[in-house]
Short mmCIF file of C-alpha atoms in Angstrom, two decimals:
data_model
loop_
_atom_site.label_atom_id
_atom_site.label_comp_id
_atom_site.label_asym_id
_atom_site.label_seq_id
_atom_site.Cartn_x
_atom_site.Cartn_y
_atom_site.Cartn_z
CA MET A 13 -51.49 -72.68 -33.87
CA SER A 14 -48.92 -71.54 -31.44
CA SER A 15 -49.92 -69.29 -28.69
CA ILE A 16 -47.58 -66.82 -26.58
CA LYS A 17 -48.56 -66.51 -22.71
CA SER A 18 -49.20 -63.54 -21.22
CA ASN A 19 -45.82 -63.24 -19.20
CA GLU A 20 -43.19 -64.22 -22.22
CA VAL A 21 -42.25 -62.37 -25.16
CA PRO A 22 -39.95 -63.00 -28.14
CA SER A 23 -35.97 -62.80 -27.58
CA SER A 24 -36.36 -59.97 -30.44
CA THR A 25 -38.62 -58.02 -29.15
CA ARG A 26 -36.12 -57.88 -25.40
CA SER A 27 -33.35 -57.07 -27.50
CA VAL A 28 -35.28 -54.11 -28.52
CA GLN A 29 -36.44 -53.45 -25.50
CA LEU A 30 -32.83 -53.50 -23.90
CA GLY A 31 -31.38 -50.84 -26.40
CA LYS A 32 -33.74 -48.57 -25.51
CA ALA A 33 -33.18 -48.72 -21.87
CA ILE A 34 -29.36 -48.98 -22.16
CA ARG A 35 -29.96 -46.01 -24.41
CA THR A 36 -31.65 -44.20 -22.03
CA VAL A 37 -29.81 -44.73 -19.04
CA LEU A 38 -26.99 -43.05 -21.49
CA LEU A 39 -29.01 -40.45 -22.64
CA SER A 40 -30.46 -39.26 -18.95
CA ALA A 41 -26.26 -39.51 -17.50
CA ALA A 42 -25.30 -36.91 -20.27
CA LEU A 43 -28.05 -34.55 -19.55
CA LEU A 44 -27.31 -35.27 -15.65
CA ALA A 45 -23.34 -34.19 -16.17
CA PRO A 46 -23.77 -30.77 -16.56
CA ALA A 47 -25.75 -30.49 -13.71
CA LEU A 48 -22.99 -32.41 -11.43
CA SER A 49 -20.75 -30.32 -12.71
CA ALA A 50 -22.43 -27.14 -11.32
CA GLY A 51 -23.12 -28.85 -8.23
CA ALA A 52 -19.72 -29.34 -7.58
CA ASP A 53 -18.92 -25.98 -8.87
CA GLU A 54 -22.31 -24.23 -6.60
CA ALA A 55 -20.18 -26.35 -3.44
CA LYS A 56 -17.54 -23.90 -3.84
CA PRO A 57 -17.57 -21.25 -1.44
CA PRO A 58 -18.11 -17.84 -2.76
CA LEU A 59 -15.20 -15.71 -3.49
CA ARG A 60 -15.77 -12.69 -0.69
CA LEU A 61 -13.77 -8.86 -1.89
CA CYS A 62 -14.00 -6.24 0.05
CA ALA A 63 -15.59 -3.28 -1.48
CA ASP A 64 -16.81 0.16 -1.11
CA PRO A 65 -20.43 0.70 -2.57
CA THR A 66 -19.61 4.18 -3.52
CA ASN A 67 -16.06 4.14 -4.86
CA LEU A 68 -16.29 4.54 -8.75
CA PRO A 69 -14.79 4.05 -10.40
CA PHE A 70 -13.35 1.24 -8.41
CA SER A 71 -16.42 -0.29 -6.87
CA SER A 72 -20.34 0.58 -6.24
CA ASP A 73 -22.88 -1.53 -5.42
CA GLU A 74 -25.41 -0.48 -7.93
CA PRO A 75 -25.56 -3.69 -10.25
CA GLY A 76 -24.87 -2.30 -13.14
CA LYS A 77 -22.34 -0.73 -12.99
CA PRO A 78 -20.03 -2.57 -10.29
CA GLY A 79 -16.88 -0.67 -10.98
CA LEU A 80 -13.57 -1.64 -11.88
CA TYR A 81 -12.45 -3.84 -9.56
CA LEU A 82 -15.56 -5.73 -8.61
CA GLU A 83 -15.59 -6.72 -12.08
CA ILE A 84 -11.82 -8.05 -12.16
CA GLY A 85 -12.73 -9.84 -8.68
CA GLN A 86 -16.06 -11.07 -10.70
CA ALA A 87 -13.51 -12.32 -13.78
CA VAL A 88 -11.29 -14.25 -11.36
CA ALA A 89 -14.23 -15.99 -9.39
CA GLN A 90 -15.61 -17.26 -12.88
CA LYS A 91 -12.41 -18.47 -13.77
CA LEU A 92 -11.55 -19.93 -10.14
CA GLY A 93 -16.15 -21.64 -10.84
CA ARG A 94 -17.02 -19.61 -7.81
CA THR A 95 -19.96 -17.04 -7.48
CA VAL A 96 -18.71 -13.71 -5.48
CA SER A 97 -20.34 -12.18 -2.55
CA TYR A 98 -19.27 -8.48 -1.69
CA ASN A 99 -18.64 -7.23 1.40
CA TRP A 100 -18.73 -3.55 2.37
CA TYR A 101 -17.18 -0.77 3.48
CA LYS A 102 -15.66 2.95 2.99
CA SER A 103 -12.13 2.81 1.73
CA TYR A 104 -11.71 6.04 3.19
CA PHE A 105 -10.28 4.65 6.46
CA GLY A 106 -7.58 3.88 5.02
CA LYS A 107 -5.79 1.15 6.52
CA ARG A 108 -8.75 0.56 8.87
CA THR A 109 -10.48 -0.42 6.08
CA VAL A 110 -8.15 -3.34 5.67
CA ARG A 111 -7.53 -4.22 9.06
CA GLU A 112 -11.56 -4.48 9.49
CA THR A 113 -12.55 -6.23 6.69
CA LEU A 114 -9.69 -8.22 5.69
CA LEU A 115 -7.60 -8.90 8.28
CA SER A 116 -11.18 -9.37 10.21
CA LYS A 117 -11.52 -11.68 8.34
CA GLN A 118 -14.71 -10.58 7.03
CA CYS A 119 -13.93 -11.17 2.82
CA ASP A 120 -11.08 -12.79 1.29
CA ALA A 121 -9.88 -10.90 -1.51
CA MET A 122 -9.08 -7.08 -2.25
CA VAL A 123 -8.69 -5.78 -5.22
CA GLY A 124 -6.60 -2.86 -5.90
CA LEU A 125 -4.20 -2.99 -3.18
CA PRO A 126 -0.50 -0.96 -3.36
CA LEU A 127 1.60 -3.78 -4.33
CA ILE A 128 4.39 -1.91 -1.69
CA ASP A 129 6.38 -4.12 0.35
CA ASP A 130 5.74 -2.38 3.82
CA PHE A 131 2.15 -2.09 2.57
CA MET A 132 0.43 -3.49 6.15
CA GLY A 133 3.50 -4.99 6.91
CA PRO A 134 3.55 -9.26 6.78
CA SER A 135 0.12 -9.04 6.75
CA VAL A 136 -0.92 -8.37 3.71
CA ILE A 137 -0.03 -10.90 0.86
CA PHE A 138 -0.61 -9.97 -2.79
CA SER A 139 -1.27 -11.47 -6.42
CA LYS A 140 1.24 -10.86 -8.74
CA PRO A 141 0.74 -6.45 -9.92
CA ILE A 142 -2.67 -5.98 -11.81
CA ALA A 143 -2.00 -2.22 -13.27
CA HIS A 144 -0.17 0.66 -12.72
CA GLU A 145 -2.20 3.79 -10.86
CA GLY A 146 -1.28 7.37 -9.69
CA TYR A 147 -1.01 10.64 -10.90
CA ALA A 148 -1.83 12.18 -14.09
CA LEU A 149 -1.49 15.77 -16.63
CA VAL A 150 -4.70 16.36 -17.82
CA GLY A 151 -4.93 19.31 -20.23
CA ALA A 152 -6.43 19.96 -23.45
CA ARG A 153 -5.57 17.17 -26.22
CA ASP A 154 -3.66 19.47 -28.26
CA ARG A 155 -1.68 21.02 -25.50
CA LYS A 156 2.00 19.35 -24.95
CA LEU A 157 2.00 17.11 -21.60
CA ALA A 158 5.31 15.42 -21.53
CA ALA A 159 8.00 17.28 -18.75
CA ILE A 160 7.48 19.25 -15.93
CA ASP A 161 8.60 21.96 -17.79
CA ASP A 162 5.58 22.31 -20.15
CA LEU A 163 3.59 23.80 -16.61
CA LYS A 164 5.93 26.76 -16.93
CA GLY A 165 3.74 29.55 -16.73
CA LEU A 166 0.75 27.80 -16.59
CA ARG A 167 -1.83 27.19 -13.86
CA VAL A 168 -2.11 23.63 -12.22
CA ALA A 169 -4.40 22.24 -10.55
CA VAL A 170 -2.73 20.22 -7.44
CA GLN A 171 -4.36 17.81 -4.90
CA TYR A 172 -4.39 19.06 -1.22
CA GLN A 173 -2.16 17.09 0.55
CA SER A 174 -0.68 15.25 -2.55
CA THR A 175 2.25 14.42 -4.15
CA PRO A 176 1.96 16.55 -7.25
CA GLN A 177 1.77 19.34 -4.63
CA ASN A 178 4.72 18.61 -3.00
CA LEU A 179 6.93 17.92 -6.35
CA LEU A 180 5.62 21.80 -7.51
CA ALA A 181 5.80 23.20 -4.10
CA MET A 182 9.82 24.64 -5.44
CA ARG A 183 8.96 25.96 -8.84
CA ASP A 184 7.36 29.75 -8.50
CA ASP A 185 7.51 29.61 -12.16
CA ILE A 186 4.36 27.39 -11.92
CA ARG A 187 1.19 29.07 -10.63
CA LYS A 188 0.07 26.16 -8.45
CA VAL A 189 -3.84 26.05 -7.74
CA THR A 190 -4.86 23.63 -4.31
CA VAL A 191 -8.04 21.84 -4.98
CA LEU A 192 -9.53 19.16 -2.42
CA SER A 193 -10.19 16.47 -4.78
CA PRO A 194 -9.95 14.82 -8.76
CA GLU A 195 -13.49 16.51 -9.36
CA GLU A 196 -12.85 20.15 -8.28
CA GLY A 197 -9.57 19.65 -10.44
CA MET A 198 -11.53 18.89 -13.40
CA THR A 199 -14.19 20.73 -12.73
CA ALA A 200 -11.67 23.87 -12.18
CA LEU A 201 -10.51 22.53 -15.54
CA GLU A 202 -13.20 23.02 -17.31
CA GLN A 203 -14.62 26.62 -16.19
CA GLY A 204 -10.76 27.67 -17.38
CA LYS A 205 -9.84 28.22 -13.49
CA VAL A 206 -6.96 26.46 -14.53
CA ASP A 207 -4.87 25.31 -17.58
CA VAL A 208 -4.11 22.22 -16.15
CA ALA A 209 -5.09 19.10 -13.54
CA PHE A 210 -2.49 16.79 -11.35
CA ILE A 211 -4.50 14.93 -9.92
CA TRP A 212 -5.74 11.36 -9.10
CA ALA A 213 -5.82 9.41 -13.10
CA PRO A 214 -8.10 7.08 -12.24
CA VAL A 215 -10.95 9.32 -11.14
CA ALA A 216 -10.10 11.99 -13.98
CA GLY A 217 -10.06 9.44 -16.66
CA TRP A 218 -13.72 8.34 -14.87
CA LEU A 219 -15.14 11.93 -15.22
CA ASN A 220 -13.30 12.99 -18.63
CA LYS A 221 -15.64 9.50 -19.74
CA THR A 222 -18.54 9.89 -18.06
CA SER A 223 -18.60 13.40 -17.83
CA TYR A 224 -16.77 15.29 -20.06
CA GLY A 225 -16.88 13.62 -23.24
CA ASP A 226 -13.55 12.41 -23.60
CA LYS A 227 -12.37 15.85 -24.18
CA TYR A 228 -9.03 16.14 -22.48
CA GLN A 229 -6.06 14.13 -22.70
CA ILE A 230 -5.15 12.18 -19.72
CA VAL A 231 -1.55 11.64 -19.88
CA SER A 232 -0.13 9.61 -16.66
CA THR A 233 3.10 10.63 -14.88
CA GLU A 234 5.97 8.16 -13.58
CA GLY A 235 8.68 9.57 -10.47
CA ASP A 236 8.28 9.05 -6.56
CA GLY A 237 5.11 9.02 -5.46
CA LEU A 238 3.53 9.40 -8.22
CA LEU A 239 2.94 6.17 -9.84
CA TRP A 240 3.42 2.10 -8.71
CA ALA A 241 1.70 -1.50 -9.40
CA THR A 242 -1.71 -2.38 -7.83
CA ALA A 243 -2.53 -5.61 -6.84
CA ILE A 244 -5.69 -8.38 -5.08
CA GLY A 245 -4.28 -8.49 -1.57
CA PHE A 246 -5.03 -11.37 0.92
CA ALA A 247 -4.68 -12.18 4.65
CA LYS A 248 -1.35 -13.87 4.80
CA ALA A 249 -2.93 -17.55 5.95
CA SER A 250 -4.57 -16.74 2.56
CA GLY A 251 -2.07 -18.52 0.41
CA ALA A 252 -2.94 -20.79 -1.27
CA LEU A 253 -6.04 -19.04 -2.35
CA ARG A 254 -3.49 -16.27 -3.87
CA ASP A 255 -1.95 -18.99 -5.52
CA GLU A 256 -5.43 -19.69 -6.76
CA VAL A 257 -5.44 -16.42 -7.93
CA ASP A 258 -2.21 -15.91 -9.73
CA GLY A 259 -2.74 -19.24 -11.58
CA VAL A 260 -6.28 -17.75 -13.44
CA LEU A 261 -4.54 -14.11 -13.64
CA PRO A 262 -2.53 -14.39 -17.18
CA SER A 263 -5.57 -15.60 -19.26
CA LEU A 264 -7.76 -11.97 -17.84
CA GLY A 265 -4.97 -9.94 -19.13
CA PRO A 266 -7.03 -8.92 -22.30
CA ASP A 267 -9.89 -8.98 -19.91
CA ILE A 268 -8.64 -6.42 -17.86
CA ALA A 269 -7.31 -4.60 -19.76
CA ALA A 270 -10.96 -4.07 -21.57
CA LEU A 271 -12.01 -3.15 -18.06
CA PHE A 272 -9.52 -0.28 -17.92
CA ALA A 273 -10.54 1.11 -21.16
CA LYS A 274 -14.41 0.18 -19.57
CA TYR A 275 -14.02 2.77 -17.07
CA GLY A 276 -11.55 5.14 -18.77
CA VAL A 277 -8.67 4.44 -15.93
CA PRO A 278 -5.58 5.01 -17.67
CA ASN A 279 -3.09 2.20 -18.03
CA GLY A 280 -1.04 2.66 -20.18
CA ALA A 281 3.09 4.40 -20.73
CA PRO A 282 3.29 6.98 -18.71
CA VAL A 283 6.04 10.13 -18.57
CA LYS A 284 8.44 10.33 -16.46
CA PHE A 285 7.82 13.28 -14.57
CA GLY A 286 10.73 13.95 -12.13
CA GLN A 287 10.83 12.71 -8.61
CA ALA A 288 9.07 14.38 -5.30
CA ASP A 289 11.19 14.63 -2.58
CA ARG A 290 10.73 11.80 0.11
CA ALA A 291 6.97 11.68 -0.90
CA THR A 292 5.59 8.52 -1.82
CA THR A 293 2.06 7.54 -1.85
CA SER A 294 -0.63 4.38 -3.03
CA SER A 295 -3.84 3.21 -3.00
CA VAL A 296 -7.61 1.29 -1.27
CA GLY A 297 -9.39 2.23 -3.58
CA THR A 298 -10.63 5.56 -2.48
CA SER A 299 -10.26 8.91 -4.69
CA GLU A 300 -7.54 9.70 -2.93
CA PRO A 301 -4.42 7.32 -2.71
CA VAL A 302 -3.76 6.04 1.00
CA THR A 303 -0.37 7.15 2.56
CA VAL A 304 2.24 4.94 2.95
CA GLY A 305 5.61 6.22 3.22
CA GLN A 306 8.88 4.71 1.05
CA ALA A 307 10.94 7.11 1.36
CA ALA A 308 14.68 6.34 1.10
CA ALA A 309 15.40 9.25 3.17
CA ALA A 310 13.78 8.12 6.09
CA GLU A 311 14.40 4.54 6.27
CA LYS A 312 17.41 6.00 8.16
CA PRO A 313 16.28 8.22 10.72
CA VAL A 314 18.83 10.20 11.70
CA GLN A 315 20.36 9.50 15.50
CA THR A 316 18.15 11.79 18.47
CA ALA A 317 17.33 10.96 22.14
CA ALA A 318 14.66 9.41 20.70
CA THR A 319 16.90 6.92 18.91
CA THR A 320 19.10 6.47 21.24
CA GLY A 321 17.21 6.43 24.08
CA ASP A 322 18.82 9.27 26.18
CA ALA A 323 16.05 11.56 26.19
CA LYS A 324 15.10 12.53 29.56
CA GLY A 325 11.50 12.43 29.94
CA ASP A 326 8.33 13.25 29.14
CA ALA A 327 4.17 13.54 30.11
CA LYS A 328 3.96 9.75 29.14
CA GLY A 329 7.23 8.66 31.08
CA ASP A 330 10.53 8.16 28.97
CA ALA A 331 10.08 9.05 25.10
CA LYS A 332 11.74 5.84 24.15
CA GLY A 333 10.51 4.53 20.94
CA ASP A 334 10.64 2.99 18.05
CA PRO A 335 10.23 5.28 14.76
CA LYS A 336 10.06 2.88 12.44
CA ALA A 337 6.81 1.74 13.95
CA GLY A 338 5.68 5.07 14.98
CA ARG A 339 6.74 5.72 10.88
CA GLU A 340 4.17 2.89 9.83
CA VAL A 341 1.63 4.10 12.36
CA PHE A 342 2.57 7.73 10.91
CA ASN A 343 2.03 6.74 7.51
CA GLY A 344 -1.29 5.02 7.84
CA THR A 345 -3.20 7.47 9.61
CA CYS A 346 -1.71 10.85 10.54
CA ALA A 347 -0.53 10.92 6.57
CA HIS A 348 -4.00 11.79 5.17
CA CYS A 349 -3.37 15.25 6.61
CA HIS A 350 0.37 16.24 7.37
CA GLY A 351 1.34 14.41 4.16
CA PRO A 352 4.24 10.84 3.41
CA ASP A 353 6.43 10.83 5.39
CA ALA A 354 5.15 13.80 7.58
CA VAL A 355 6.59 15.62 3.56
CA GLN A 356 4.21 18.94 3.86
CA ALA A 357 4.10 21.95 1.49
CA GLU A 358 1.60 24.59 5.00
CA ARG A 359 4.13 25.40 7.38
CA LYS A 360 0.90 25.55 9.80
CA ILE A 361 0.26 21.22 9.61
CA ASP A 362 4.34 20.96 8.56
CA LEU A 363 4.69 18.44 11.93
CA ARG A 364 8.75 18.66 10.52
CA LEU A 365 8.99 22.17 12.23
CA LEU A 366 7.47 20.97 15.96
CA LYS A 367 11.20 21.73 17.59
CA LYS A 368 11.61 24.57 15.55
CA ARG A 369 8.19 26.00 16.60
CA TYR A 370 8.13 24.45 20.25
CA ALA A 371 11.63 23.93 21.05
CA ASP A 372 11.86 22.29 24.88
CA GLU A 373 7.78 22.00 24.64
CA MET A 374 7.43 19.73 21.58
CA GLU A 375 6.78 17.22 24.17
CA SER A 376 3.91 18.40 26.17
CA THR A 377 2.64 19.72 23.19
CA PHE A 378 2.56 16.30 21.34
CA TRP A 379 1.06 14.56 23.78
CA LYS A 380 -1.49 17.14 24.78
CA THR A 381 -2.49 17.46 20.96
CA VAL A 382 -2.54 13.32 20.13
CA HIS A 383 -4.33 13.29 23.78
CA ASP A 384 -7.26 16.18 23.24
CA GLY A 385 -6.80 16.57 19.37
CA ARG A 386 -7.62 19.88 18.46
CA PRO A 387 -11.72 19.58 16.89
CA ALA A 388 -11.74 23.33 16.05
CA LYS A 389 -8.56 22.87 13.12
CA GLY A 390 -10.09 19.38 12.13
CA MET A 391 -7.29 17.03 14.40
CA PRO A 392 -8.98 13.86 15.43
CA ALA A 393 -8.38 13.05 19.88
CA TRP A 394 -5.89 9.63 18.90
CA LYS A 395 -6.03 8.21 22.53
CA ASP A 396 -9.06 6.33 22.19
CA VAL A 397 -7.79 4.86 19.50
CA PHE A 398 -4.04 3.86 19.70
CA SER A 399 -1.55 3.14 22.94
CA ASP A 400 0.18 5.09 24.45
CA ASP A 401 2.88 2.56 23.04
CA GLU A 402 2.40 3.33 19.44
CA LEU A 403 1.77 7.39 19.68
CA ARG A 404 5.46 7.34 21.51
CA ASN A 405 6.07 5.83 19.16
CA VAL A 406 5.30 8.64 16.40
CA TYR A 407 6.69 10.58 18.70
CA ALA A 408 9.71 8.71 17.57
CA TYR A 409 9.67 9.17 14.28
CA LEU A 410 8.93 12.62 14.44
CA GLN A 411 12.00 13.54 16.59
CA SER A 412 13.66 11.73 13.51
CA VAL A 413 12.51 14.34 10.24
CA GLN A 414 12.66 16.90 12.35
CA ASP A 415 14.31 20.30 10.68
CA THR A 416 17.27 21.46 11.57
CA GLY A 417 18.51 23.93 9.53
CA GLY A 418 17.75 27.15 9.58
CA ASN A 419 15.26 29.90 9.61
#
């Protein structure tokens, strides 16, 4: 009877053990692969999104209700294999918001910027367009709203300092009811104080869906200053990231369309609704769009003393200035109250009438007002915000748009 030493194993047994070992290694590798893949994704930095914490339907810091723009950003990040993080900043500061967040490297991308060539100059670059947004007509579902003449004889709510207000300003056959916000316009419609509201479409759609049970029709309008493309904005140095995003956007088309429907934001075919004289506006994810003049009429300023360098001087030296640069500052800041490209229906704040109103005192009045402000009238002092050179450019621009017609 043969015996086997304790340290000896039959070859057949060794084969079985080896097979088990190989299977164990292969199984472990299979289980480890997803973890390694996840680890690779986790190694990618998060996509940092600039966003307003209280600006529904666009963005919100409420986890269960992040908003249209944030959900688009989240979908993009997922396609890129990234997580997301947020830099919160109030969007009503307009272009200042972009400067303080995106251009200050506090975040990587801002969803919903207007896709316009001269928005923030070359400092901001854009993805492919993701949608079209603008103003809409809101009314009863059985009311015809296909052209401006459909508003004849009606009471129409228009937002203060908006393109619709300027568009309808000369129509005496339409009764304009000025409101300060889309919310106020919807309330006036619901209370029967107006027949139609001509207001900022995304907020109108959101309110119609969440507060009014979809009882109203929302008709997007198309025309100068009424509708524009929106995109995802990046700082100029982030071209590689922009290209990555552009690579995944086409596959997100159905998801983005579904998100617009989820938040009630109109994204359908608009109706052609006329031209607003020289007025153009755009959006940074606010309830009222940030103004960025795009009018053809202002692209070739009238040759005045300011543009030719023949001015006799003012309280701040020669009145020389760059009207083009001044227009950029004006439309990024001043247009919120005084209208895009200074187009304003309210005569008391229509800056195209400065020359008529102040004659030879126009320059001194300008400098005193922009330096010291008029707090009682809601005009802030700008001397600590803009340099005198920047303000001189604004003055040069305002000279180029003065009304030289008769009284």
